[in-house]
Short mmCIF file of C-alpha atoms in Angstrom, two decimals:
data_model
loop_
_atom_site.label_atom_id
_atom_site.label_comp_id
_atom_site.label_asym_id
_atom_site.label_seq_id
_atom_site.Cartn_x
_atom_site.Cartn_y
_atom_site.Cartn_z
CA MET A 30 123.14 94.94 115.45
CA ASN A 31 122.29 92.34 112.84
CA PRO A 32 118.56 92.12 112.24
CA SER A 33 116.99 88.70 112.35
CA ALA A 34 115.31 87.09 109.34
CA THR A 35 111.92 88.03 110.96
CA GLN A 36 112.96 91.66 111.26
CA HIS A 37 114.15 91.64 107.56
CA ARG A 38 110.72 90.31 106.56
CA TYR A 39 109.07 92.98 108.66
CA LEU A 40 111.07 95.82 107.10
CA LEU A 41 110.29 94.48 103.68
CA LEU A 42 106.60 94.53 104.50
CA LEU A 43 106.93 97.98 105.95
CA GLY A 44 108.42 99.30 102.70
CA LEU A 45 105.82 97.52 100.62
CA SER A 46 103.06 98.94 102.77
CA LEU A 47 104.41 102.40 102.32
CA LEU A 48 104.58 101.92 98.56
CA LEU A 49 100.98 100.61 98.44
CA ALA A 50 99.63 103.28 100.81
CA THR A 51 101.29 106.22 99.15
CA GLY A 52 101.71 105.13 95.55
CA CYS A 53 105.39 105.99 95.49
CA HIS A 54 108.73 104.59 96.62
CA PRO A 55 110.04 106.23 99.79
CA ASP A 56 113.03 107.69 97.92
CA ALA A 57 110.87 109.06 95.14
CA CYS A 58 108.07 110.70 97.13
CA ASP A 59 109.89 114.07 97.25
CA ASP A 60 109.06 114.61 93.58
CA ASP A 61 105.39 114.00 94.11
CA PRO A 62 103.47 117.34 94.57
CA LYS A 63 101.33 115.98 97.36
CA TRP A 64 104.42 115.72 99.59
CA THR A 65 105.84 118.91 101.14
CA GLY A 66 109.48 118.96 102.19
CA ASN A 67 110.26 116.16 104.56
CA THR A 68 106.87 115.99 106.20
CA LEU A 69 104.23 113.51 105.15
CA PRO A 70 100.65 114.76 105.05
CA ARG A 71 99.21 114.60 108.58
CA HIS A 72 95.92 112.86 108.99
CA SER A 73 93.54 114.16 111.62
CA VAL A 74 92.33 111.59 114.11
CA PRO A 75 88.61 111.19 113.25
CA ARG A 76 86.54 113.31 115.58
CA GLU A 77 84.54 110.39 116.94
CA TYR A 78 87.74 108.82 118.32
CA ASP A 79 89.47 110.36 121.31
CA VAL A 80 93.15 109.98 122.03
CA VAL A 81 93.97 109.07 125.63
CA PRO A 82 96.62 111.24 127.37
CA VAL A 83 99.07 109.12 129.32
CA GLN A 84 102.09 109.96 131.48
CA VAL A 85 104.62 107.26 132.51
CA ASP A 86 107.51 108.19 134.85
CA GLY A 87 107.17 111.84 133.83
CA ILE A 88 107.01 111.16 130.06
CA GLU A 89 104.06 112.76 128.28
CA GLY A 90 102.21 110.96 125.46
CA VAL A 91 98.94 110.04 123.92
CA ILE A 92 97.49 106.61 123.12
CA VAL A 93 96.11 106.59 119.61
CA PRO A 94 93.02 104.33 119.27
CA ALA A 95 93.31 101.43 116.77
CA GLU A 96 90.69 102.93 114.47
CA ALA A 97 92.55 106.15 114.16
CA ALA A 98 95.99 104.45 113.97
CA ALA A 99 94.80 102.67 110.81
CA PHE A 100 95.05 106.08 109.08
CA ARG A 101 98.85 106.28 109.53
CA LYS A 102 100.58 105.81 106.21
CA ARG A 103 102.97 103.18 107.72
CA ALA A 104 100.14 100.94 109.08
CA LEU A 105 100.53 97.37 107.94
CA SER A 106 97.75 95.09 106.79
CA HIS A 107 98.02 92.92 109.85
CA GLY A 108 95.96 95.45 111.78
CA THR A 109 96.13 97.76 114.76
CA TRP A 110 94.98 97.49 118.33
CA THR A 111 94.77 100.08 121.15
CA PRO A 112 97.44 99.69 123.77
CA THR A 113 96.57 100.23 127.43
CA ALA A 114 98.41 102.43 129.85
CA VAL A 115 99.92 99.29 131.32
CA GLU A 116 101.28 98.24 127.92
CA VAL A 117 102.64 101.77 127.40
CA ALA A 118 104.42 101.51 130.78
CA ILE A 119 105.92 98.16 129.69
CA PHE A 120 107.18 99.81 126.55
CA GLU A 121 108.70 102.72 128.48
CA ARG A 122 110.34 100.45 131.05
CA SER A 123 111.80 98.22 128.37
CA GLY A 124 114.54 100.81 127.61
CA CYS A 125 113.77 100.74 123.84
CA ALA A 126 113.28 104.51 123.60
CA GLU A 127 116.47 105.26 125.46
CA ARG A 128 118.51 102.86 123.28
CA ALA A 129 117.08 104.45 120.10
CA ILE A 130 117.91 107.96 121.41
CA GLU A 131 121.36 106.98 122.61
CA GLY A 132 122.10 105.50 119.15
CA CYS A 133 121.75 108.94 117.59
CA ARG A 134 125.01 110.68 116.89
CA ASN A 135 125.65 113.99 118.67
CA ASN A 136 122.35 113.81 120.50
CA GLU A 137 122.36 115.38 123.94
CA LEU A 138 118.63 114.89 124.43
CA ARG A 139 117.25 112.49 127.05
CA SER A 140 114.18 110.29 126.78
CA GLU A 141 112.18 112.69 128.96
CA ASP A 142 112.82 115.40 126.28
CA TYR A 143 110.53 113.56 123.83
CA VAL A 144 106.76 113.45 123.76
CA ARG A 145 105.17 110.33 122.29
CA GLN A 146 102.26 108.95 120.29
CA TYR A 147 101.55 105.30 121.09
CA GLU A 148 99.86 102.75 118.83
CA GLY A 149 99.45 99.03 118.81
CA ASN A 150 100.44 97.07 115.69
CA HIS A 151 99.91 93.35 114.90
CA PHE A 152 102.79 91.67 113.08
CA PRO A 153 103.40 88.06 112.02
CA PHE A 154 105.77 87.73 114.95
CA GLY A 155 103.54 89.26 117.68
CA ARG A 156 101.93 92.40 119.03
CA ALA A 157 104.05 95.48 119.25
CA VAL A 158 103.66 98.82 120.99
CA TYR A 159 104.75 101.44 118.41
CA ALA A 160 105.92 104.80 119.76
CA TYR A 161 106.61 107.85 117.69
CA LEU A 162 108.99 110.09 119.66
CA MET A 163 109.17 113.83 118.96
CA CYS A 164 111.72 116.17 120.54
CA GLU A 165 110.00 119.20 118.91
CA PRO A 166 106.27 118.49 119.10
CA ILE A 167 104.36 119.45 115.97
CA GLU A 168 101.35 121.59 116.67
CA GLY A 169 98.31 119.38 117.09
CA TRP A 170 100.31 116.22 118.06
CA ARG A 171 97.79 115.45 120.78
CA SER A 172 94.93 115.22 118.29
CA GLN A 173 96.62 114.41 114.91
CA ILE A 174 98.71 111.47 113.83
CA VAL A 175 102.15 112.85 113.07
CA TYR A 176 104.98 111.46 111.01
CA VAL A 177 108.09 113.27 109.76
CA ARG A 178 110.21 111.70 107.02
CA ASP A 179 113.97 111.89 107.69
CA GLY A 180 113.51 113.48 111.05
CA GLY A 181 116.94 112.44 112.27
CA CYS A 182 117.29 112.27 116.03
CA CYS A 183 114.36 114.53 116.74
CA TYR A 184 111.63 112.29 115.32
CA ILE A 185 112.22 108.59 116.05
CA SER A 186 110.01 105.51 115.53
CA VAL A 187 110.34 102.56 117.90
CA ASP A 188 108.46 99.20 118.07
CA TYR A 189 108.59 97.03 121.13
CA ASN A 190 107.34 93.45 120.62
CA LEU A 191 105.40 92.49 123.73
CA ASP A 192 105.69 88.77 122.91
CA THR A 193 109.41 88.51 122.13
CA GLU A 194 110.56 91.58 124.11
CA GLU A 195 112.57 92.83 121.11
CA CYS A 196 113.10 96.46 120.06
CA MET A 197 113.11 97.77 116.57
CA PHE A 198 114.26 101.34 115.79
CA TYR A 199 113.72 103.25 112.60
CA GLY A 200 115.78 106.29 111.62
CA GLU A 201 119.24 107.53 112.52
CA GLY A 202 119.53 105.57 115.74
CA SER A 203 118.93 102.25 114.08
CA ASP A 204 122.43 101.72 112.63
#
């Protein structure tokens, strides 16, 4: 798959936002003492915000409110919004998660084997439902924002642009 010019700009913005948010280049963060192994520090969802449990076609997840999603290290400056259960269902029925999972080498897991955290992100090219898929849920995933660096096929990030109906995968399945 050849990414479009818009997707290239988005990935550049994503990398720059990580650099600005963390103070280190993604490849150099492992030498920084505040990083442990391949796991980025987790940020608790502020107590005054409640995540919303959601289940679509037997897939379990939580909707992270916009105010809490802003704490995620990868959040871009274009802002966040809170997706509805209907928008989450549109994401799930788009097939983006399945394509990302199928793109992983030697992966026998199915979409139903992953739990999800859903967020809404604004980008220059539209609104996207962002889903973070986890085949091995990290303790507290229902109340904390989770992100694992280099998670291979077990931890997958997927954006689905509601305006253009395009999928973008991050990680091993994005080749």
